Amino acid sequence: MTTKLWTEEQFNCPVCLDLPKDPVTIPCGHSYCMECIKDYWEKDDHIGIYSCPQCRQTFCPKPAISRNTMLAEAVEQLKNGGPNSFSQAVVRSSLEVPCDVCQDKKLPAVKSCLVCLASYCEEHIRPHYQSAALKKHELIGATGQLDQKICSEHKYLQEFYCRTDQKFICWLCTSNHHKGHDTVSTKTERTEKQKRLVEVQTEIQQRIQERQKELKDLKKVADSFKRSTEKVIGESEDTLTELIHSIERMRTLVNEILSTKGQEKVSAAEEVIEQLEKEITDLKKRDSELRQLACSEDHIHFLETYPSYCESPEAGDLLSVTAHPEASFEPVGTAVIELRERLEDICTGELGKISKTASTLPCTTANRGAGTRFKADLLKIFSVLGPKNTERRERRKDQPLHKENTKEIQRRLQKGFEYIVRQPSKKANVNPTSTAKTASVVLSKRLCSRVQGEPYELAILQSPGKVKLDGELTGAGSGPSSARTEVKVPVVKPITCINVDLFLDPPTPNPAPQPRTRPEFLKYSCQLVFDPDTAHRRLVLSEGNTKATLMRETQPYPHRPERFDGWTQVLCKEGRSGTRCYWEIEWRGRGSSVGVAYKAMPRKGGDARSGLGYNDQSWSLELSDTCCSALHKNEKKDILVPYSPRIGVYLDYNAGTLSFYSIADTMSHLHTFQAIFVEPLYPGFGVGSGVGVGLDFA
C-alpha cells in the first residue's frame, strides 16, 4: 500500500505563505491563519459581503470562525517530526532481523558480520567500528539465516558462485571440487544479474504502461459505446414511435378512403335503383292503360287514343344499366394485405441489417501478440477522417454551373446585402459613413472567406446600392427610440465561376489537419513572455520573464493601468490571432490557472470581473492537485483528472477553439472551449499559493 507524502507547501496559509498559526477553516473548505483571514475580511466590513481569498465564494453575513484542532495537530506534528517522519515509519520493514547478542529484549539488528556470522544492533555493532581487529571484518546490511550461508563441507562463508554447477561455494571449494569451473564472487554475479534484472524490470514497467493505456482506452471505448447505445436506443424509440404514429395516421386515412369510396359506390347504386324503380312504375302504369284500351268497345275512342299509347319508348329515355354480380371491395382489402406484407418484409430485412451492423461494429481486438493492431483498432474508433461534407463537395465540384444558378446567386447576394443600420446615439459619436464602410469591409471579408479556394471576382458596380445594418455594429444605439438611417455603400458585381453550394454550406478550403500527438502540437509552438506591466505586485518574474512566483512581500512595480491589483495574475506581452498556437506551462503549489483573455479584460479590484474565466472576456482552466475546472462567464465545469504539473494549451483562432491537455507519458485532453473570437487573445496565468507557474516551450 502506498502512502501520499504531504509537503509543507500544501499546509501553508495562502495569505502569508507560511505554516498556519491557529488554523481556521471557513465554510467553503479553505483554511487560513486566524489573523490572516481576519485582516483580509476587515477591509470588507463597510460592504458587509466577505469572500474567500482563493475561490472567491462570498458570505453574508461574516461567518463565525473557530480553531481547526485537527489541522493544528497536523501542523504541529509536521513542525516536530519533519515531512517524512510518518513515511519512514510506514516504510520500516516488519521482518526485522534480531540482534544475536541482546539477551532480554532483542533489538533490531542494523548490520551483519560475514566473519563473525552474527547480526548486531546499534549498541553491539560499536566494537566493529572501534576495535582495529574487528574493523577488518566485512559488514553488510542486517540479514537473517546466516548459518544457511555457510559451506556444509568446509564451514566457511559461501562467498563465491560456480556458474558451471550453478551453486554457492566457499573459497576452499574453488580449489577442490570446483577447480577449473567458471567461478566468480557472489558480488560480481549479483552485479551482472542486477543489470539483467533492471532490463526485465524496465520491460515489465513498459508493458504495464502499455497495458494500462490499453485498459484506459478500452474503458473509454466501453463508456463511449455505452453512451452511444443509450443515445441510439432513445433515438430509435423516437423514430419507431413516429413510425407507429405514421402507420396509425395511414390506418385512419385508409379507413376514410374505404368509407368514402364505398359510400360513393353504394350511393351511385342506390340512385340507379331509384331511377329503375321509377321507370318500372311508369311502364306498369302504361301497360295497364294499354290493357284498358284493348278492351274498349268504342271504336272512335280507340282510334283517337291509339297513337299516344302505341308509340314505343325511345332508347334515350330508358336508363342503360349493367350489373356486375362479381363486384366486391375485396381487392381493396387485398391491397391493404399486400401493403402489410411489404412492410413486414421491409421490417424483417431492415431488422436483419440493423442486427448485422450492430454485431459487426468494431469495439475491441484482444488477440495475443497483436498489441500494435489492438491499439490501431482502438484509435480507429476515435478517429474522424476529414470533415463531414468533403465527399459531398467533391461530388459537387464536377457539376456544371448553369447561368440560372449564377443569376440566382447574384440575386440572393444583393438581397443579402440589405441590412438595417440604427442611428448611432449622440454619446457614441459614431460616423454613419465610416460605420457603413466598416460593415462593407466585414461583409467582403465574410464573402471572401466563404469562396476561398474557388475562382471568384468581387468588384464595385457602377452605381452604388443601398445597404442597411441592423444591430451588427458596436456603438450603435439600441431600443425603441433608435431611428433608422440608410447609407450608400458599394455592392458587388456579378460573381462568376462560384460553386452554388458554397453559399448553402460553409466550405473547407483544405485546412491543415488538426494535431493529435504532442510532436504535431509542437509544430505550432510559440514563444511567450510575461508582460511585467500586467503582473500583480506580489508576483516576481524571473528567468527572462518566463516564470512567475507568488511572494509574501509586494514588489516596487510602477503604477500601470493594465496591472492586476486584486487577482495575482499576469498576461503575456503579445496577443494571438489568426493562426494556430501551442504552448506549455509547468506549475507547482496549491492552485493556479491558465487561459487567455482579451486586452480589454478588467484589471482592477478583487471581485469576479477581474479573474480569468470569471467574465465574458476570458477563458481559463483552474488547476489543483486533485481536479481542474473550466471557467468562462463565471460558469464552472469541474473535470476530475489526476495531478498533472505540465499543461498544454492549443489555440485555433480561426476555428474558434481553445483546448487544454495534460502532459505526462501520454497527452490527455482536458477541455475545449468553442467560441467566436473577435479580438487578439493574450495568454494569461493566475498564480495561487505555492511556487508558481513557468512557461515551457518544449
XYZ file of C-alpha atoms in Angstrom:
698
model
C 0.000 0.000 0.000
C 1.395 3.405 -0.995
C 1.180 6.445 1.233
C 0.891 10.002 -0.113
C 3.657 12.229 1.268
C 2.400 15.631 2.304
C 4.779 18.554 1.890
C 4.985 21.705 3.951
C 3.843 23.786 0.970
C 0.483 22.056 0.932
C -0.181 23.107 4.526
C 0.876 26.739 4.013
C -1.611 29.538 4.577
C -2.440 31.006 1.120
C -2.194 34.552 2.503
C 1.079 34.562 4.470
C 2.587 31.539 2.672
C 3.701 30.026 5.987
C 2.507 27.177 8.191
C -0.795 28.402 9.635
C -0.923 29.738 13.156
C -4.220 28.950 14.895
C -5.597 27.483 11.640
C -9.283 28.033 10.872
C -11.448 26.606 8.083
C -14.105 28.810 6.501
C -17.407 27.409 5.073
C -16.034 26.918 1.535
C -13.421 24.467 2.905
C -10.233 26.533 2.593
C -8.007 27.079 5.642
C -6.026 30.111 6.795
C -4.308 31.602 9.833
C -6.925 33.138 12.097
C -5.212 36.529 11.985
C -4.709 36.392 8.206
C -8.376 35.783 7.411
C -9.479 38.383 9.983
C -7.207 41.006 8.437
C -8.373 40.052 4.942
C -12.054 40.365 5.887
C -11.540 43.570 7.832
C -11.325 45.619 4.622
C -14.807 44.406 3.585
C -16.548 45.366 6.835
C -18.007 48.517 5.277
C -19.579 46.440 2.485
C -20.866 43.583 4.618
C -20.016 40.955 1.954
C -16.994 38.739 2.551
C -15.213 36.384 0.152
C -12.677 33.549 0.213
C -9.220 34.712 -0.985
C -8.864 31.542 -3.058
C -12.195 30.525 -4.596
C -13.923 33.942 -4.239
C -17.049 32.388 -2.749
C -18.976 35.154 -0.976
C -20.535 35.054 2.505
C -23.117 37.331 4.042
C -23.031 37.852 6.971
C -19.440 37.235 8.078
C -19.043 33.533 9.026
C -18.103 32.634 12.564
C -14.619 31.111 12.608
C -13.104 28.749 15.157
C -9.813 26.904 15.502
C -9.439 23.724 13.442
C -7.916 21.450 16.079
C -7.218 18.530 13.728
C -5.349 20.753 11.277
C -3.489 22.398 14.166
C -2.301 18.999 15.441
C -1.196 18.005 11.938
C 0.765 21.242 11.556
C 2.367 20.758 14.972
C 3.355 17.190 14.102
C 4.767 18.426 10.810
C 6.866 21.015 12.629
C 8.229 18.482 15.137
C 8.762 15.375 13.066
C 9.521 16.752 9.639
C 7.619 15.945 6.471
C 8.950 12.408 6.079
C 8.725 11.113 9.666
C 5.451 9.368 9.088
C 6.548 7.833 5.795
C 9.699 6.470 7.418
C 7.602 4.693 9.995
C 5.378 3.230 7.299
C 8.269 2.025 5.169
C 10.058 0.305 8.082
C 10.019 -3.409 7.441
C 8.004 -5.683 9.674
C 10.535 -8.522 9.178
C 13.315 -7.049 11.331
C 16.457 -9.139 11.979
C 17.032 -9.503 15.775
C 20.399 -8.798 17.372
C 22.314 -12.031 18.217
C 23.940 -10.508 21.312
C 20.934 -8.951 23.099
C 19.747 -11.176 25.959
C 16.436 -9.903 27.302
C 14.788 -7.750 24.678
C 16.044 -8.442 21.178
C 16.635 -5.119 19.476
C 16.559 -4.962 15.690
C 19.933 -5.529 14.051
C 21.442 -2.867 11.830
C 24.446 -4.799 10.471
C 25.532 -8.390 9.915
C 29.194 -9.519 10.042
C 30.260 -12.048 7.409
C 33.253 -13.070 9.518
C 31.500 -13.415 12.869
C 28.395 -14.741 11.134
C 26.248 -12.720 13.537
C 23.929 -9.714 13.410
C 24.266 -6.744 15.752
C 22.124 -3.850 16.908
C 23.421 -0.271 17.073
C 24.835 -0.845 20.579
C 26.632 -4.131 19.929
C 27.997 -3.188 16.492
C 30.202 -0.462 18.025
C 33.181 -2.773 18.717
C 33.400 -3.487 14.989
C 33.880 0.242 14.445
C 36.278 0.763 17.373
C 38.485 -2.351 17.511
C 41.331 -2.465 14.990
C 40.945 -6.246 14.539
C 37.189 -6.118 14.116
C 37.370 -3.248 11.651
C 38.748 -5.721 9.106
C 35.525 -7.742 9.186
C 33.146 -7.294 6.285
C 29.851 -5.780 7.366
C 26.647 -5.890 5.302
C 23.089 -4.794 5.921
C 21.211 -6.774 8.545
C 20.281 -10.142 7.110
C 18.964 -13.308 8.720
C 19.729 -17.016 8.325
C 23.491 -16.574 8.204
C 24.002 -20.257 9.097
C 22.498 -21.242 5.732
C 25.214 -19.210 4.003
C 27.986 -21.455 5.431
C 29.606 -24.212 3.347
C 28.494 -27.512 4.889
C 31.792 -29.216 3.996
C 34.430 -26.615 4.877
C 32.452 -24.442 7.322
C 33.440 -21.251 5.514
C 31.185 -18.492 4.203
C 29.904 -19.122 0.723
C 31.455 -16.074 -0.946
C 31.704 -17.488 -4.462
C 29.294 -18.679 -7.141
C 30.034 -21.524 -9.535
C 28.439 -20.731 -12.875
C 29.225 -24.231 -14.148
C 27.278 -26.022 -11.395
C 25.092 -23.012 -10.550
C 25.651 -23.227 -6.798
C 27.222 -21.187 -3.983
C 30.654 -22.297 -2.763
C 33.350 -21.190 -0.320
C 36.888 -20.174 -1.215
C 38.196 -23.692 -0.479
C 35.716 -25.276 -2.874
C 37.181 -23.232 -5.720
C 40.440 -25.193 -5.447
C 38.870 -28.617 -4.836
C 35.631 -29.872 -6.283
C 35.074 -26.786 -8.458
C 38.624 -26.361 -9.681
C 38.637 -25.289 -13.335
C 34.984 -24.241 -13.192
C 33.774 -20.789 -14.082
C 33.616 -19.215 -10.625
C 33.126 -15.607 -9.599
C 32.391 -13.808 -6.366
C 28.774 -13.526 -5.332
C 29.106 -9.750 -5.580
C 30.249 -9.941 -9.206
C 27.492 -12.387 -10.104
C 24.967 -10.142 -8.352
C 26.166 -7.109 -10.323
C 25.696 -8.873 -13.658
C 22.381 -10.368 -12.669
C 21.296 -6.940 -11.408
C 21.781 -5.499 -14.880
C 19.531 -8.133 -16.399
C 17.055 -7.603 -13.564
C 16.884 -3.894 -14.382
C 16.288 -4.713 -18.054
C 13.492 -7.131 -17.174
C 12.023 -4.646 -14.734
C 12.123 -1.915 -17.389
C 10.385 -4.211 -19.866
C 7.733 -5.084 -17.306
C 7.182 -1.451 -16.397
C 6.894 -0.553 -20.066
C 4.455 -3.395 -20.563
C 2.486 -2.218 -17.544
C 2.268 1.274 -19.006
C 1.168 -0.111 -22.365
C -1.453 -2.335 -20.803
C -2.660 0.470 -18.565
C -3.016 2.717 -21.591
C -4.862 -0.034 -23.443
C -7.066 -0.546 -20.390
C -7.750 3.181 -20.230
C -8.551 3.310 -23.938
C -10.750 0.249 -23.638
C -12.643 1.797 -20.733
C -13.123 4.906 -22.851
C -14.405 2.753 -25.698
C -16.758 0.884 -23.389
C -18.010 4.126 -21.883
C -18.393 5.670 -25.334
C -20.264 2.621 -26.578
C -22.495 2.686 -23.527
C -23.404 6.325 -24.056
C -23.778 5.771 -27.784
C -26.010 2.742 -27.189
C -28.229 4.685 -24.792
C -28.436 7.559 -27.256
C -29.286 5.288 -30.198
C -31.875 3.418 -28.128
C -33.553 6.708 -27.289
C -33.413 7.934 -30.875
C -34.627 4.563 -32.179
C -37.502 4.652 -29.718
C -38.480 8.101 -31.004
C -38.083 7.008 -34.630
C -40.128 3.841 -34.193
C -42.759 5.788 -32.233
C -43.008 8.210 -35.148
C -43.301 5.226 -37.496
C -46.125 3.830 -35.372
C -47.860 7.211 -35.476
C -47.400 7.284 -39.257
C -48.993 3.840 -39.580
C -51.814 4.954 -37.300
C -52.358 8.013 -39.464
C -52.253 5.768 -42.521
C -54.844 3.477 -40.943
C -57.100 6.472 -40.383
C -56.627 7.639 -43.971
C -57.276 4.125 -45.372
C -60.445 3.851 -43.311
C -61.563 7.246 -44.569
C -60.783 6.266 -48.169
C -62.612 2.944 -47.848
C -65.593 4.544 -46.161
C -65.778 7.434 -48.624
C -65.300 5.366 -51.780
C -67.584 2.605 -50.536
C -70.303 5.121 -49.702
C -69.892 6.741 -53.110
C -70.352 3.381 -54.851
C -73.385 2.490 -52.739
C -74.916 5.936 -53.235
C -74.462 5.654 -57.005
C -76.087 2.207 -56.997
C -78.991 3.436 -54.875
C -79.535 6.336 -57.264
C -79.683 3.937 -60.227
C -82.041 1.672 -58.271
C -84.333 4.608 -57.583
C -84.404 5.545 -61.287
C -85.064 1.958 -62.310
C -87.906 1.653 -59.830
C -89.484 4.854 -61.216
C -89.177 3.591 -64.802
C -90.730 0.274 -63.833
C -93.653 2.086 -62.164
C -94.211 4.241 -65.289
C -94.068 1.228 -67.555
C -96.534 -0.717 -65.406
C -98.961 2.226 -65.492
C -98.724 2.406 -69.273
C -99.225 -1.363 -69.572
C -102.429 -1.089 -67.516
C -103.700 1.738 -69.737
C -102.964 -0.316 -72.869
C -104.933 -3.282 -71.483
C -107.906 -0.988 -70.825
C -107.690 0.450 -74.345
C -107.588 -3.037 -75.833
C -110.777 -3.951 -74.015
C -112.621 -0.770 -75.088
C -115.667 -1.323 -77.445
C -115.798 2.327 -78.552
C -114.060 2.258 -81.913
C -113.827 6.029 -82.198
C -112.219 6.376 -78.709
C -109.806 3.539 -79.550
C -108.711 5.183 -82.754
C -108.338 8.609 -81.099
C -106.141 7.389 -78.209
C -104.255 4.715 -80.124
C -101.428 6.966 -81.403
C -100.437 8.164 -77.934
C -100.333 4.685 -76.435
C -98.740 2.762 -79.240
C -95.569 4.821 -79.520
C -92.642 2.664 -78.251
C -90.294 4.387 -75.747
C -87.060 5.713 -77.265
C -83.717 4.193 -76.208
C -82.508 7.539 -74.845
C -85.454 7.717 -72.479
C -84.517 4.455 -70.756
C -81.594 4.131 -68.347
C -78.878 1.729 -69.532
C -77.776 -0.370 -66.574
C -75.190 -3.162 -66.398
C -74.951 -5.079 -63.138
C -71.688 -6.768 -62.083
C -72.514 -9.709 -59.834
C -68.793 -10.231 -59.009
C -68.397 -6.638 -57.756
C -66.701 -6.586 -54.337
C -64.417 -4.392 -52.152
C -62.142 -7.369 -51.537
C -59.424 -6.134 -53.975
C -59.003 -3.108 -51.728
C -58.563 -5.423 -48.761
C -56.057 -7.416 -50.804
C -54.095 -4.203 -51.488
C -54.023 -3.461 -47.757
C -52.815 -7.012 -47.062
C -50.084 -6.611 -49.707
C -49.054 -3.359 -48.024
C -48.815 -5.158 -44.708
C -46.753 -7.957 -46.254
C -44.364 -5.444 -47.881
C -43.997 -3.598 -44.582
C -43.300 -6.884 -42.812
C -40.688 -7.779 -45.441
C -39.082 -4.328 -45.073
C -39.102 -4.607 -41.280
C -37.622 -8.108 -41.406
C -34.892 -7.066 -43.852
C -34.049 -3.846 -42.005
C -34.050 -5.674 -38.667
C -31.536 -8.138 -40.060
C -29.422 -5.273 -41.394
C -29.576 -3.499 -38.023
C -28.624 -6.697 -36.205
C -25.733 -7.362 -38.608
C -24.471 -3.773 -38.308
C -24.640 -3.923 -34.508
C -22.833 -7.283 -34.489
C -20.008 -6.150 -36.767
C -19.266 -2.852 -35.010
C -15.537 -2.706 -34.079
C -15.159 -2.411 -30.319
C -12.193 -4.466 -29.092
C -9.484 -6.640 -30.620
C -7.906 -8.853 -27.970
C -5.609 -11.174 -29.930
C -2.457 -12.485 -28.301
C 0.675 -10.949 -29.784
C -1.307 -8.315 -31.657
C -0.848 -5.406 -29.320
C 0.006 -2.938 -32.084
C -3.051 -3.832 -34.124
C -5.169 -3.651 -30.992
C -4.044 -0.084 -30.341
C -4.649 0.794 -34.006
C -8.197 -0.555 -33.803
C -8.808 1.497 -30.718
C -7.579 4.614 -32.458
C -9.880 3.953 -35.410
C -12.870 4.114 -33.117
C -11.979 7.641 -32.037
C -10.647 8.879 -35.417
C -12.667 11.290 -37.508
C -11.270 11.209 -41.038
C -11.863 14.610 -42.580
C -14.845 16.947 -42.459
C -18.342 15.604 -42.899
C -19.085 17.394 -46.152
C -15.821 16.713 -48.006
C -17.157 13.797 -50.006
C -20.325 15.657 -50.870
C -18.399 18.714 -52.012
C -16.059 16.575 -54.129
C -19.108 15.295 -55.993
C -20.396 18.824 -56.480
C -17.134 20.097 -57.991
C -17.787 18.296 -61.276
C -21.364 19.579 -61.623
C -21.758 22.291 -64.316
C -22.695 25.791 -63.214
C -25.825 26.968 -65.027
C -26.476 30.565 -65.889
C -29.758 30.493 -63.982
C -27.887 29.428 -60.854
C -25.415 32.297 -61.257
C -28.257 34.781 -61.575
C -29.927 33.311 -58.519
C -26.677 33.683 -56.554
C -26.393 37.310 -57.619
C -29.997 37.981 -56.628
C -29.514 36.328 -53.218
C -26.255 38.202 -52.614
C -27.741 41.579 -53.450
C -30.760 40.818 -51.311
C -28.490 39.576 -48.528
C -26.645 42.904 -48.527
C -29.725 44.731 -47.269
C -29.097 45.306 -43.597
C -30.574 47.879 -41.251
C -28.343 50.482 -39.593
C -29.652 52.024 -36.401
C -28.971 55.705 -35.902
C -25.963 55.999 -33.510
C -26.628 57.669 -30.212
C -25.106 61.067 -29.554
C -22.903 59.678 -26.809
C -21.447 57.048 -29.067
C -20.316 59.689 -31.597
C -20.184 57.169 -34.429
C -19.882 58.346 -38.022
C -22.531 56.570 -40.165
C -20.314 56.738 -43.241
C -17.342 55.135 -41.513
C -19.697 52.655 -39.878
C -21.074 51.590 -43.237
C -17.566 51.382 -44.649
C -16.507 49.118 -41.774
C -19.583 46.983 -42.374
C -18.721 46.731 -46.060
C -15.216 45.517 -45.222
C -16.617 42.961 -42.778
C -19.082 41.700 -45.377
C -16.373 41.499 -48.027
C -14.152 39.504 -45.678
C -17.015 37.162 -44.891
C -17.720 36.611 -48.579
C -14.058 36.081 -49.352
C -13.767 33.562 -46.567
C -16.761 31.676 -47.947
C -15.496 31.455 -51.530
C -11.862 30.816 -50.593
C -10.323 28.174 -52.812
C -12.755 28.866 -55.708
C -12.368 31.330 -58.619
C -14.244 34.480 -57.707
C -14.397 38.145 -58.536
C -15.652 40.901 -56.248
C -15.748 44.451 -57.564
C -17.765 47.661 -57.256
C -20.770 48.248 -59.521
C -21.092 51.476 -61.484
C -23.994 52.576 -59.319
C -23.847 52.027 -55.558
C -26.649 50.156 -53.870
C -28.384 50.628 -50.552
C -27.108 48.762 -47.552
C -28.816 48.591 -44.174
C -27.086 47.442 -40.997
C -29.152 46.268 -38.042
C -27.507 45.897 -34.675
C -24.306 44.487 -36.173
C -22.008 47.345 -35.164
C -20.812 48.156 -31.684
C -21.592 51.683 -30.595
C -24.941 51.785 -32.375
C -27.883 52.854 -30.301
C -30.467 50.337 -29.212
C -34.010 50.438 -28.009
C -37.339 51.608 -29.480
C -36.229 55.223 -29.753
C -33.342 54.429 -32.113
C -34.037 55.831 -35.562
C -33.007 54.005 -38.698
C -30.737 55.509 -41.341
C -29.968 54.218 -44.804
C -26.472 54.814 -46.167
C -24.941 54.249 -49.564
C -22.203 51.660 -49.940
C -20.941 49.735 -52.957
C -22.463 46.408 -53.954
C -20.609 43.514 -55.561
C -20.738 42.956 -59.302
C -21.945 39.603 -60.695
C -19.906 36.696 -59.419
C -18.553 34.208 -61.921
C -17.384 30.618 -61.544
C -18.632 30.076 -57.996
C -19.956 26.752 -56.793
C -23.625 27.260 -55.923
C -23.438 25.057 -52.853
C -20.755 27.232 -51.271
C -23.489 29.629 -50.233
C -25.531 26.862 -48.686
C -22.716 25.040 -46.889
C -19.536 26.619 -45.410
C -16.512 25.382 -47.394
C -13.386 23.779 -46.033
C -10.507 25.038 -48.226
C -8.208 22.114 -47.428
C -7.115 23.260 -43.954
C -4.239 21.525 -42.237
C -5.453 18.527 -40.211
C -5.894 19.023 -36.505
C -2.879 17.838 -34.487
C -3.341 14.655 -32.469
C 0.066 13.858 -30.979
C 2.449 16.024 -28.978
C 5.018 16.277 -31.817
C 2.236 17.531 -34.089
C 1.174 20.105 -31.486
C 4.768 21.260 -31.057
C 4.821 22.300 -34.728
C 2.605 25.217 -33.651
C 4.608 26.110 -30.540
C 5.139 29.816 -29.897
C 7.444 31.754 -27.601
C 5.642 33.585 -24.789
C 6.978 36.212 -22.407
C 5.163 37.685 -19.408
C 4.284 41.370 -19.575
C 5.748 42.953 -16.386
C 3.275 45.862 -16.687
C 0.373 43.460 -16.059
C 1.908 41.413 -13.204
C 0.385 41.703 -9.725
C 2.710 43.321 -7.191
C 3.108 40.039 -5.274
C 4.357 38.213 -8.348
C 8.081 38.038 -9.006
C 9.039 37.437 -12.644
C 12.295 35.625 -13.357
C 14.176 33.574 -15.978
C 13.653 36.159 -18.678
C 10.041 36.855 -17.675
C 9.041 33.225 -18.262
C 8.482 32.277 -14.602
C 6.111 33.869 -12.094
C 6.335 33.206 -8.348
C 3.928 34.380 -5.656
C 5.745 36.076 -2.752
C 4.662 37.485 0.602
C 6.088 40.932 0.017
C 4.812 43.301 -2.657
C 7.247 44.334 -5.339
C 8.056 48.008 -6.137
C 6.420 47.852 -9.557
C 5.405 51.210 -11.076
C 1.737 52.063 -11.328
C 0.181 50.932 -14.600
C -3.490 50.970 -15.623
C -3.109 47.485 -17.095
C -1.676 45.940 -13.892
C -3.783 43.485 -11.859
C -4.196 44.776 -8.317
C -6.684 42.272 -6.871
C -6.056 38.915 -8.511
C -2.497 37.538 -8.534
C -2.439 37.237 -12.317
C -0.205 38.167 -15.237
C -0.702 38.339 -19.018
C 1.759 37.828 -21.843
C 3.075 40.666 -23.975
C 1.823 39.578 -27.386
C -1.729 38.731 -28.381
C -2.520 35.764 -30.616
C -4.943 35.857 -33.556
C -5.478 34.382 -37.000
C -3.177 31.378 -36.552
C -2.750 28.198 -34.566
C -0.637 28.457 -31.426
C 0.512 25.977 -28.813
C 2.359 26.477 -25.524
C 3.049 24.516 -22.360
C 3.439 25.542 -18.736
C 4.685 23.899 -15.569
C 3.078 24.797 -12.262
C 3.556 23.921 -8.610
C 1.701 24.839 -5.462
C -1.852 24.520 -4.246
C -3.544 26.075 -7.216
C -3.012 28.036 -10.404
C -4.918 28.922 -13.548
C -4.056 29.198 -17.218
C -6.093 30.702 -20.035
C -6.479 33.560 -22.498
C -8.122 36.979 -22.327
C -8.958 39.982 -24.444
C -6.893 43.104 -23.873
C -9.972 44.927 -22.538
C -10.386 42.486 -19.629
C -10.798 44.383 -16.302
C -7.624 44.542 -14.189
C -8.646 46.423 -11.057
C -10.392 45.119 -7.958
C -10.687 41.744 -6.311
C -14.203 40.896 -7.478
C -15.079 38.262 -10.065
C -14.909 40.666 -13.018
C -11.099 40.710 -12.921
C -10.498 36.961 -12.613
C -9.533 34.753 -15.535
C -12.645 32.915 -16.681
C -14.983 34.854 -14.397
C -16.138 37.203 -17.171
C -17.109 37.088 -20.826
C -13.696 38.357 -21.959
C -11.555 35.459 -20.785
C -11.384 31.677 -20.771
C -9.373 29.689 -18.226
C -8.621 26.329 -16.654
C -8.192 26.370 -12.859
C -5.684 23.792 -11.621
C -5.276 21.897 -8.356
C -3.658 18.616 -7.331
C -6.981 16.708 -7.381
C -9.031 18.187 -10.196
C -9.369 21.134 -12.545
C -12.230 23.413 -13.589
C -13.032 25.068 -16.919
C -14.279 28.647 -16.481
C -15.970 31.197 -18.754
C -18.560 33.845 -17.871
C -18.256 32.745 -14.237
C -19.660 29.341 -15.223
C -17.568 26.488 -13.870
C -17.291 22.917 -15.124
C -15.332 20.546 -12.875
C -13.066 17.946 -14.500
C -11.801 15.027 -12.416
C -8.270 14.245 -13.582
C -5.080 13.042 -11.901
C -2.481 15.592 -10.873
C -0.512 16.927 -13.817
C 2.227 19.540 -13.293
C 2.520 20.231 -17.045
C -0.355 21.645 -19.075
C -0.504 22.180 -22.845
C -2.700 24.894 -24.398
C -3.736 24.799 -28.064
C -5.447 27.790 -29.695
C -7.005 27.534 -33.158
C -8.158 31.128 -33.539
C -9.920 30.778 -36.912
C -11.724 27.600 -35.859
C -12.768 29.223 -32.573
C -11.364 26.502 -30.302
C -9.216 26.709 -27.167
C -8.087 23.293 -25.855
C -6.211 22.202 -22.743
C -4.190 18.999 -22.378
C -2.489 17.173 -19.530
C 1.103 16.349 -20.474
C 2.639 13.214 -18.929
C 3.780 9.995 -20.592
C 0.782 10.492 -22.834
C -1.189 13.561 -23.849
C -4.711 13.613 -22.339
C -7.442 16.032 -23.407
C -8.960 18.016 -20.536
C -11.396 20.534 -22.020
C -12.130 22.530 -25.180
C -13.897 25.897 -25.380
C -15.887 26.748 -28.508
C -16.233 30.468 -29.220
C -16.114 33.136 -31.930
C -13.006 35.174 -31.184
C -13.209 38.804 -32.316
C -10.029 40.266 -30.789
C -6.443 39.114 -30.223
C -6.131 36.752 -27.271
C -3.436 37.267 -24.637
C -2.263 34.162 -22.741
C -2.863 34.713 -19.030
C -1.913 32.973 -15.804
C -3.148 33.054 -12.238
C -0.675 32.099 -9.528
C -2.012 30.624 -6.288
C -0.161 29.774 -3.107
C 2.992 27.765 -3.645
C 5.874 28.194 -6.039
C 4.139 29.473 -9.177
C 3.989 28.851 -12.906
C 6.657 28.798 -15.571
C 6.429 28.856 -19.353
C 7.988 25.878 -21.061
C 8.497 25.712 -24.786
C 9.358 22.014 -25.006
